[in-house]
JSON list of C-alpha atoms in Angstrom, two decimals:
[
{"chain": "A", "resi": 1, "resn": "UNK", "atom": "CA", "xyz": [-0.44, 0.12, 0.03]},
{"chain": "A", "resi": 2, "resn": "UNK", "atom": "CA", "xyz": [1.12, 3.17, -1.09]},
{"chain": "A", "resi": 3, "resn": "UNK", "atom": "CA", "xyz": [2.22, 5.89, 1.58]},
{"chain": "A", "resi": 4, "resn": "UNK", "atom": "CA", "xyz": [-0.39, 8.19, 0.39]},
{"chain": "A", "resi": 5, "resn": "UNK", "atom": "CA", "xyz": [-3.22, 5.17, 0.72]},
{"chain": "A", "resi": 6, "resn": "UNK", "atom": "CA", "xyz": [-2.28, 4.31, 4.42]},
{"chain": "A", "resi": 7, "resn": "UNK", "atom": "CA", "xyz": [-2.96, 8.13, 5.36]},
{"chain": "A", "resi": 8, "resn": "UNK", "atom": "CA", "xyz": [-6.80, 7.82, 3.49]},
{"chain": "A", "resi": 9, "resn": "UNK", "atom": "CA", "xyz": [-6.96, 4.78, 5.76]},
{"chain": "A", "resi": 10, "resn": "UNK", "atom": "CA", "xyz": [-6.67, 7.27, 8.84]},
{"chain": "A", "resi": 11, "resn": "UNK", "atom": "CA", "xyz": [-9.88, 8.45, 10.59]},
{"chain": "A", "resi": 12, "resn": "UNK", "atom": "CA", "xyz": [-11.25, 11.82, 10.19]},
{"chain": "A", "resi": 13, "resn": "UNK", "atom": "CA", "xyz": [-11.19, 12.77, 13.58]},
{"chain": "A", "resi": 14, "resn": "UNK", "atom": "CA", "xyz": [-7.30, 12.98, 13.63]},
{"chain": "A", "resi": 15, "resn": "UNK", "atom": "CA", "xyz": [-7.40, 15.56, 11.05]},
{"chain": "A", "resi": 16, "resn": "UNK", "atom": "CA", "xyz": [-5.85, 18.81, 12.41]},
{"chain": "A", "resi": 17, "resn": "UNK", "atom": "CA", "xyz": [-5.54, 22.14, 11.14]},
{"chain": "A", "resi": 18, "resn": "UNK", "atom": "CA", "xyz": [-2.01, 23.20, 10.20]},
{"chain": "A", "resi": 19, "resn": "UNK", "atom": "CA", "xyz": [-0.21, 25.61, 12.40]},
{"chain": "A", "resi": 20, "resn": "UNK", "atom": "CA", "xyz": [-0.39, 29.46, 11.35]},
{"chain": "A", "resi": 21, "resn": "UNK", "atom": "CA", "xyz": [3.12, 30.62, 11.86]},
{"chain": "A", "resi": 22, "resn": "UNK", "atom": "CA", "xyz": [3.75, 33.36, 14.39]},
{"chain": "A", "resi": 23, "resn": "UNK", "atom": "CA", "xyz": [2.67, 36.98, 14.18]},
{"chain": "A", "resi": 24, "resn": "UNK", "atom": "CA", "xyz": [5.94, 39.54, 13.66]},
{"chain": "A", "resi": 25, "resn": "UNK", "atom": "CA", "xyz": [8.81, 39.86, 10.61]},
{"chain": "A", "resi": 26, "resn": "UNK", "atom": "CA", "xyz": [9.85, 37.01, 9.20]},
{"chain": "A", "resi": 27, "resn": "UNK", "atom": "CA", "xyz": [12.38, 36.36, 6.07]},
{"chain": "A", "resi": 28, "resn": "UNK", "atom": "CA", "xyz": [10.43, 34.24, 3.49]},
{"chain": "A", "resi": 29, "resn": "UNK", "atom": "CA", "xyz": [11.11, 32.51, 0.29]},
{"chain": "A", "resi": 30, "resn": "UNK", "atom": "CA", "xyz": [8.82, 32.92, -3.03]},
{"chain": "A", "resi": 31, "resn": "UNK", "atom": "CA", "xyz": [7.94, 28.98, -3.61]},
{"chain": "A", "resi": 32, "resn": "UNK", "atom": "CA", "xyz": [6.67, 29.29, -6.83]},
{"chain": "A", "resi": 33, "resn": "UNK", "atom": "CA", "xyz": [3.64, 27.86, -8.46]},
{"chain": "A", "resi": 34, "resn": "UNK", "atom": "CA", "xyz": [1.61, 31.00, -7.52]},
{"chain": "A", "resi": 35, "resn": "UNK", "atom": "CA", "xyz": [-1.44, 31.41, -9.29]},
{"chain": "A", "resi": 36, "resn": "UNK", "atom": "CA", "xyz": [-4.45, 33.96, -10.34]},
{"chain": "A", "resi": 37, "resn": "UNK", "atom": "CA", "xyz": [-7.66, 32.52, -8.63]},
{"chain": "A", "resi": 38, "resn": "UNK", "atom": "CA", "xyz": [-10.99, 34.40, -10.18]},
{"chain": "A", "resi": 39, "resn": "UNK", "atom": "CA", "xyz": [-13.02, 35.85, -7.38]},
{"chain": "A", "resi": 40, "resn": "UNK", "atom": "CA", "xyz": [-16.72, 35.65, -7.99]},
{"chain": "A", "resi": 41, "resn": "UNK", "atom": "CA", "xyz": [-18.24, 39.08, -6.80]},
{"chain": "A", "resi": 42, "resn": "UNK", "atom": "CA", "xyz": [-21.63, 38.17, -6.43]},
{"chain": "A", "resi": 43, "resn": "UNK", "atom": "CA", "xyz": [-22.53, 41.29, -7.37]},
{"chain": "A", "resi": 44, "resn": "UNK", "atom": "CA", "xyz": [-20.45, 43.93, -5.10]},
{"chain": "A", "resi": 45, "resn": "UNK", "atom": "CA", "xyz": [-18.77, 45.94, -7.47]},
{"chain": "A", "resi": 46, "resn": "UNK", "atom": "CA", "xyz": [-16.07, 46.67, -5.41]},
{"chain": "A", "resi": 47, "resn": "UNK", "atom": "CA", "xyz": [-15.22, 43.18, -4.74]},
{"chain": "A", "resi": 48, "resn": "UNK", "atom": "CA", "xyz": [-11.55, 42.62, -6.79]},
{"chain": "A", "resi": 49, "resn": "UNK", "atom": "CA", "xyz": [-12.10, 40.36, -9.96]},
{"chain": "A", "resi": 50, "resn": "UNK", "atom": "CA", "xyz": [-9.20, 38.01, -9.27]},
{"chain": "A", "resi": 51, "resn": "UNK", "atom": "CA", "xyz": [-6.02, 37.67, -6.07]},
{"chain": "A", "resi": 52, "resn": "UNK", "atom": "CA", "xyz": [-2.62, 36.64, -7.38]},
{"chain": "A", "resi": 53, "resn": "UNK", "atom": "CA", "xyz": [-2.00, 33.89, -4.90]},
{"chain": "A", "resi": 54, "resn": "UNK", "atom": "CA", "xyz": [1.86, 33.98, -4.21]},
{"chain": "A", "resi": 55, "resn": "UNK", "atom": "CA", "xyz": [2.76, 31.00, -2.03]},
{"chain": "A", "resi": 56, "resn": "UNK", "atom": "CA", "xyz": [5.96, 31.92, 0.23]},
{"chain": "A", "resi": 57, "resn": "UNK", "atom": "CA", "xyz": [7.79, 29.61, 2.64]},
{"chain": "A", "resi": 58, "resn": "UNK", "atom": "CA", "xyz": [9.23, 30.99, 6.06]},
{"chain": "A", "resi": 59, "resn": "UNK", "atom": "CA", "xyz": [12.53, 31.27, 6.38]},
{"chain": "A", "resi": 60, "resn": "UNK", "atom": "CA", "xyz": [13.79, 33.06, 8.99]},
{"chain": "A", "resi": 61, "resn": "UNK", "atom": "CA", "xyz": [12.26, 34.49, 12.30]},
{"chain": "A", "resi": 62, "resn": "UNK", "atom": "CA", "xyz": [13.17, 38.05, 13.45]},
{"chain": "A", "resi": 63, "resn": "UNK", "atom": "CA", "xyz": [13.64, 40.20, 16.25]},
{"chain": "A", "resi": 64, "resn": "UNK", "atom": "CA", "xyz": [9.70, 40.89, 17.11]},
{"chain": "A", "resi": 65, "resn": "UNK", "atom": "CA", "xyz": [9.19, 37.28, 16.44]},
{"chain": "A", "resi": 66, "resn": "UNK", "atom": "CA", "xyz": [8.17, 35.64, 20.11]},
{"chain": "A", "resi": 67, "resn": "UNK", "atom": "CA", "xyz": [10.32, 33.05, 21.28]},
{"chain": "A", "resi": 68, "resn": "UNK", "atom": "CA", "xyz": [7.29, 31.27, 22.97]},
{"chain": "A", "resi": 69, "resn": "UNK", "atom": "CA", "xyz": [5.22, 31.78, 19.89]},
{"chain": "A", "resi": 70, "resn": "UNK", "atom": "CA", "xyz": [7.82, 30.73, 17.72]},
{"chain": "A", "resi": 71, "resn": "UNK", "atom": "CA", "xyz": [8.86, 27.54, 20.28]},
{"chain": "A", "resi": 72, "resn": "UNK", "atom": "CA", "xyz": [5.19, 26.67, 20.28]},
{"chain": "A", "resi": 73, "resn": "UNK", "atom": "CA", "xyz": [4.84, 26.37, 16.38]},
{"chain": "A", "resi": 74, "resn": "UNK", "atom": "CA", "xyz": [7.49, 23.88, 16.33]},
{"chain": "A", "resi": 75, "resn": "UNK", "atom": "CA", "xyz": [9.27, 23.57, 12.91]},
{"chain": "A", "resi": 76, "resn": "UNK", "atom": "CA", "xyz": [8.74, 26.26, 10.12]},
{"chain": "A", "resi": 77, "resn": "UNK", "atom": "CA", "xyz": [10.98, 25.38, 7.37]},
{"chain": "A", "resi": 78, "resn": "UNK", "atom": "CA", "xyz": [7.89, 23.05, 6.29]},
{"chain": "A", "resi": 79, "resn": "UNK", "atom": "CA", "xyz": [5.27, 25.82, 6.66]},
{"chain": "A", "resi": 80, "resn": "UNK", "atom": "CA", "xyz": [3.47, 27.80, 3.67]},
{"chain": "A", "resi": 81, "resn": "UNK", "atom": "CA", "xyz": [1.95, 31.28, 3.48]},
{"chain": "A", "resi": 82, "resn": "UNK", "atom": "CA", "xyz": [0.33, 32.70, 1.20]},
{"chain": "A", "resi": 83, "resn": "UNK", "atom": "CA", "xyz": [0.41, 36.32, -0.18]},
{"chain": "A", "resi": 84, "resn": "UNK", "atom": "CA", "xyz": [-2.66, 37.80, -1.50]},
{"chain": "A", "resi": 85, "resn": "UNK", "atom": "CA", "xyz": [-2.85, 40.53, -4.49]},
{"chain": "A", "resi": 86, "resn": "UNK", "atom": "CA", "xyz": [-6.11, 41.50, -4.93]},
{"chain": "A", "resi": 87, "resn": "UNK", "atom": "CA", "xyz": [-6.70, 42.42, -8.99]},
{"chain": "A", "resi": 88, "resn": "UNK", "atom": "CA", "xyz": [-9.69, 45.37, -8.88]},
{"chain": "A", "resi": 89, "resn": "UNK", "atom": "CA", "xyz": [-8.83, 46.29, -12.38]},
{"chain": "A", "resi": 90, "resn": "UNK", "atom": "CA", "xyz": [-5.86, 46.31, -15.26]},
{"chain": "A", "resi": 91, "resn": "UNK", "atom": "CA", "xyz": [-3.76, 47.93, -13.38]},
{"chain": "A", "resi": 92, "resn": "UNK", "atom": "CA", "xyz": [-3.59, 45.81, -10.44]},
{"chain": "A", "resi": 93, "resn": "UNK", "atom": "CA", "xyz": [-0.73, 44.27, -12.37]},
{"chain": "A", "resi": 94, "resn": "UNK", "atom": "CA", "xyz": [1.45, 46.67, -11.59]},
{"chain": "A", "resi": 95, "resn": "UNK", "atom": "CA", "xyz": [1.82, 45.46, -7.84]},
{"chain": "A", "resi": 96, "resn": "UNK", "atom": "CA", "xyz": [2.32, 41.62, -8.60]},
{"chain": "A", "resi": 97, "resn": "UNK", "atom": "CA", "xyz": [4.98, 43.00, -11.18]},
{"chain": "A", "resi": 98, "resn": "UNK", "atom": "CA", "xyz": [6.42, 45.20, -8.06]},
{"chain": "A", "resi": 99, "resn": "UNK", "atom": "CA", "xyz": [6.41, 41.86, -5.54]},
{"chain": "A", "resi": 100, "resn": "UNK", "atom": "CA", "xyz": [8.17, 39.72, -8.12]},
{"chain": "A", "resi": 101, "resn": "UNK", "atom": "CA", "xyz": [10.60, 42.71, -8.63]},
{"chain": "A", "resi": 102, "resn": "UNK", "atom": "CA", "xyz": [11.12, 43.46, -4.16]},
{"chain": "A", "resi": 103, "resn": "UNK", "atom": "CA", "xyz": [11.94, 39.18, -4.03]},
{"chain": "A", "resi": 104, "resn": "UNK", "atom": "CA", "xyz": [15.18, 39.92, -6.39]},
{"chain": "A", "resi": 105, "resn": "UNK", "atom": "CA", "xyz": [14.45, 39.02, -9.28]},
{"chain": "A", "resi": 106, "resn": "UNK", "atom": "CA", "xyz": [15.46, 41.03, -12.18]},
{"chain": "A", "resi": 107, "resn": "UNK", "atom": "CA", "xyz": [13.00, 44.23, -13.57]},
{"chain": "A", "resi": 108, "resn": "UNK", "atom": "CA", "xyz": [14.07, 43.10, -17.15]},
{"chain": "A", "resi": 109, "resn": "UNK", "atom": "CA", "xyz": [12.76, 39.41, -16.59]},
{"chain": "A", "resi": 110, "resn": "UNK", "atom": "CA", "xyz": [9.98, 40.45, -14.90]},
{"chain": "A", "resi": 111, "resn": "UNK", "atom": "CA", "xyz": [8.86, 42.83, -17.29]},
{"chain": "A", "resi": 112, "resn": "UNK", "atom": "CA", "xyz": [9.73, 40.55, -20.25]},
{"chain": "A", "resi": 113, "resn": "UNK", "atom": "CA", "xyz": [6.98, 37.62, -19.37]},
{"chain": "A", "resi": 114, "resn": "UNK", "atom": "CA", "xyz": [3.27, 37.49, -19.74]},
{"chain": "A", "resi": 115, "resn": "UNK", "atom": "CA", "xyz": [1.05, 38.14, -16.48]},
{"chain": "A", "resi": 116, "resn": "UNK", "atom": "CA", "xyz": [0.73, 34.57, -16.44]},
{"chain": "A", "resi": 117, "resn": "UNK", "atom": "CA", "xyz": [4.40, 33.81, -16.63]},
{"chain": "A", "resi": 118, "resn": "UNK", "atom": "CA", "xyz": [5.37, 35.67, -13.55]},
{"chain": "A", "resi": 119, "resn": "UNK", "atom": "CA", "xyz": [3.62, 32.98, -11.71]},
{"chain": "A", "resi": 120, "resn": "UNK", "atom": "CA", "xyz": [6.42, 30.18, -12.12]},
{"chain": "A", "resi": 121, "resn": "UNK", "atom": "CA", "xyz": [8.93, 32.98, -10.72]},
{"chain": "A", "resi": 122, "resn": "UNK", "atom": "CA", "xyz": [10.38, 31.20, -7.84]},
{"chain": "A", "resi": 123, "resn": "UNK", "atom": "CA", "xyz": [13.27, 31.15, -6.00]},
{"chain": "A", "resi": 124, "resn": "UNK", "atom": "CA", "xyz": [13.52, 35.18, -4.29]},
{"chain": "A", "resi": 125, "resn": "UNK", "atom": "CA", "xyz": [13.29, 36.51, -0.96]},
{"chain": "A", "resi": 126, "resn": "UNK", "atom": "CA", "xyz": [11.46, 38.86, 0.96]},
{"chain": "A", "resi": 127, "resn": "UNK", "atom": "CA", "xyz": [10.84, 40.25, 4.57]},
{"chain": "A", "resi": 128, "resn": "UNK", "atom": "CA", "xyz": [7.35, 40.92, 5.44]},
{"chain": "A", "resi": 129, "resn": "UNK", "atom": "CA", "xyz": [4.89, 40.77, 8.37]},
{"chain": "A", "resi": 130, "resn": "UNK", "atom": "CA", "xyz": [2.72, 38.35, 9.30]},
{"chain": "A", "resi": 131, "resn": "UNK", "atom": "CA", "xyz": [-0.12, 39.29, 10.81]},
{"chain": "A", "resi": 132, "resn": "UNK", "atom": "CA", "xyz": [-2.92, 37.37, 11.84]},
{"chain": "A", "resi": 133, "resn": "UNK", "atom": "CA", "xyz": [-6.72, 38.46, 11.39]},
{"chain": "A", "resi": 134, "resn": "UNK", "atom": "CA", "xyz": [-9.77, 36.96, 13.35]},
{"chain": "A", "resi": 135, "resn": "UNK", "atom": "CA", "xyz": [-11.47, 34.13, 11.03]},
{"chain": "A", "resi": 136, "resn": "UNK", "atom": "CA", "xyz": [-15.08, 34.39, 12.22]},
{"chain": "A", "resi": 137, "resn": "UNK", "atom": "CA", "xyz": [-15.61, 30.64, 10.79]},
{"chain": "A", "resi": 138, "resn": "UNK", "atom": "CA", "xyz": [-13.20, 29.51, 13.31]},
{"chain": "A", "resi": 139, "resn": "UNK", "atom": "CA", "xyz": [-11.73, 31.17, 16.14]},
{"chain": "A", "resi": 140, "resn": "UNK", "atom": "CA", "xyz": [-8.75, 29.22, 16.67]},
{"chain": "A", "resi": 141, "resn": "UNK", "atom": "CA", "xyz": [-7.26, 29.40, 13.06]},
{"chain": "A", "resi": 142, "resn": "UNK", "atom": "CA", "xyz": [-7.34, 33.13, 12.24]},
{"chain": "A", "resi": 143, "resn": "UNK", "atom": "CA", "xyz": [-6.46, 34.34, 8.76]},
{"chain": "A", "resi": 144, "resn": "UNK", "atom": "CA", "xyz": [-2.86, 35.11, 7.53]},
{"chain": "A", "resi": 145, "resn": "UNK", "atom": "CA", "xyz": [-2.14, 38.25, 5.80]},
{"chain": "A", "resi": 146, "resn": "UNK", "atom": "CA", "xyz": [1.53, 39.28, 4.78]},
{"chain": "A", "resi": 147, "resn": "UNK", "atom": "CA", "xyz": [2.16, 42.72, 4.74]},
{"chain": "A", "resi": 148, "resn": "UNK", "atom": "CA", "xyz": [4.90, 45.38, 4.49]},
{"chain": "A", "resi": 149, "resn": "UNK", "atom": "CA", "xyz": [6.95, 43.26, 2.08]},
{"chain": "A", "resi": 150, "resn": "UNK", "atom": "CA", "xyz": [9.96, 44.90, 1.07]},
{"chain": "A", "resi": 151, "resn": "UNK", "atom": "CA", "xyz": [13.32, 43.35, 0.10]},
{"chain": "A", "resi": 152, "resn": "UNK", "atom": "CA", "xyz": [15.04, 40.87, 1.72]},
{"chain": "A", "resi": 153, "resn": "UNK", "atom": "CA", "xyz": [18.87, 42.32, 0.36]},
{"chain": "A", "resi": 154, "resn": "UNK", "atom": "CA", "xyz": [18.61, 45.68, 1.75]}
]
């Protein structure tokens, strides 16, 4: 039996939600495999058309990440957090370009790609603040926002 089949045989009662990395400033790596996800506005004209969703991996916590929170979280090297950039109009694709340039990719390489091609980039790094936001559907598991994104190289 394959490892995946063994996983499928376990009881659903054993399923636990993934831990949320502690709040604070982190060095984050761009994992790649980003995507655009269309949103269904449900008639709300203020809703974004889509989100650019960029998976990031925590590389290193900085000084403002509380040591006890970090200890409770455990091994952060396998965690994934997602940076969402809302796309309200065509002008917002500039924010996606800026993110990849901030992450250390050459401006010429970023601007030479199609918008879809940007999502293939991986390996850059940023420094950003991981912020928790109340999740009304699951108070035990907050939403994670990635804010104050800056270059990891200075």
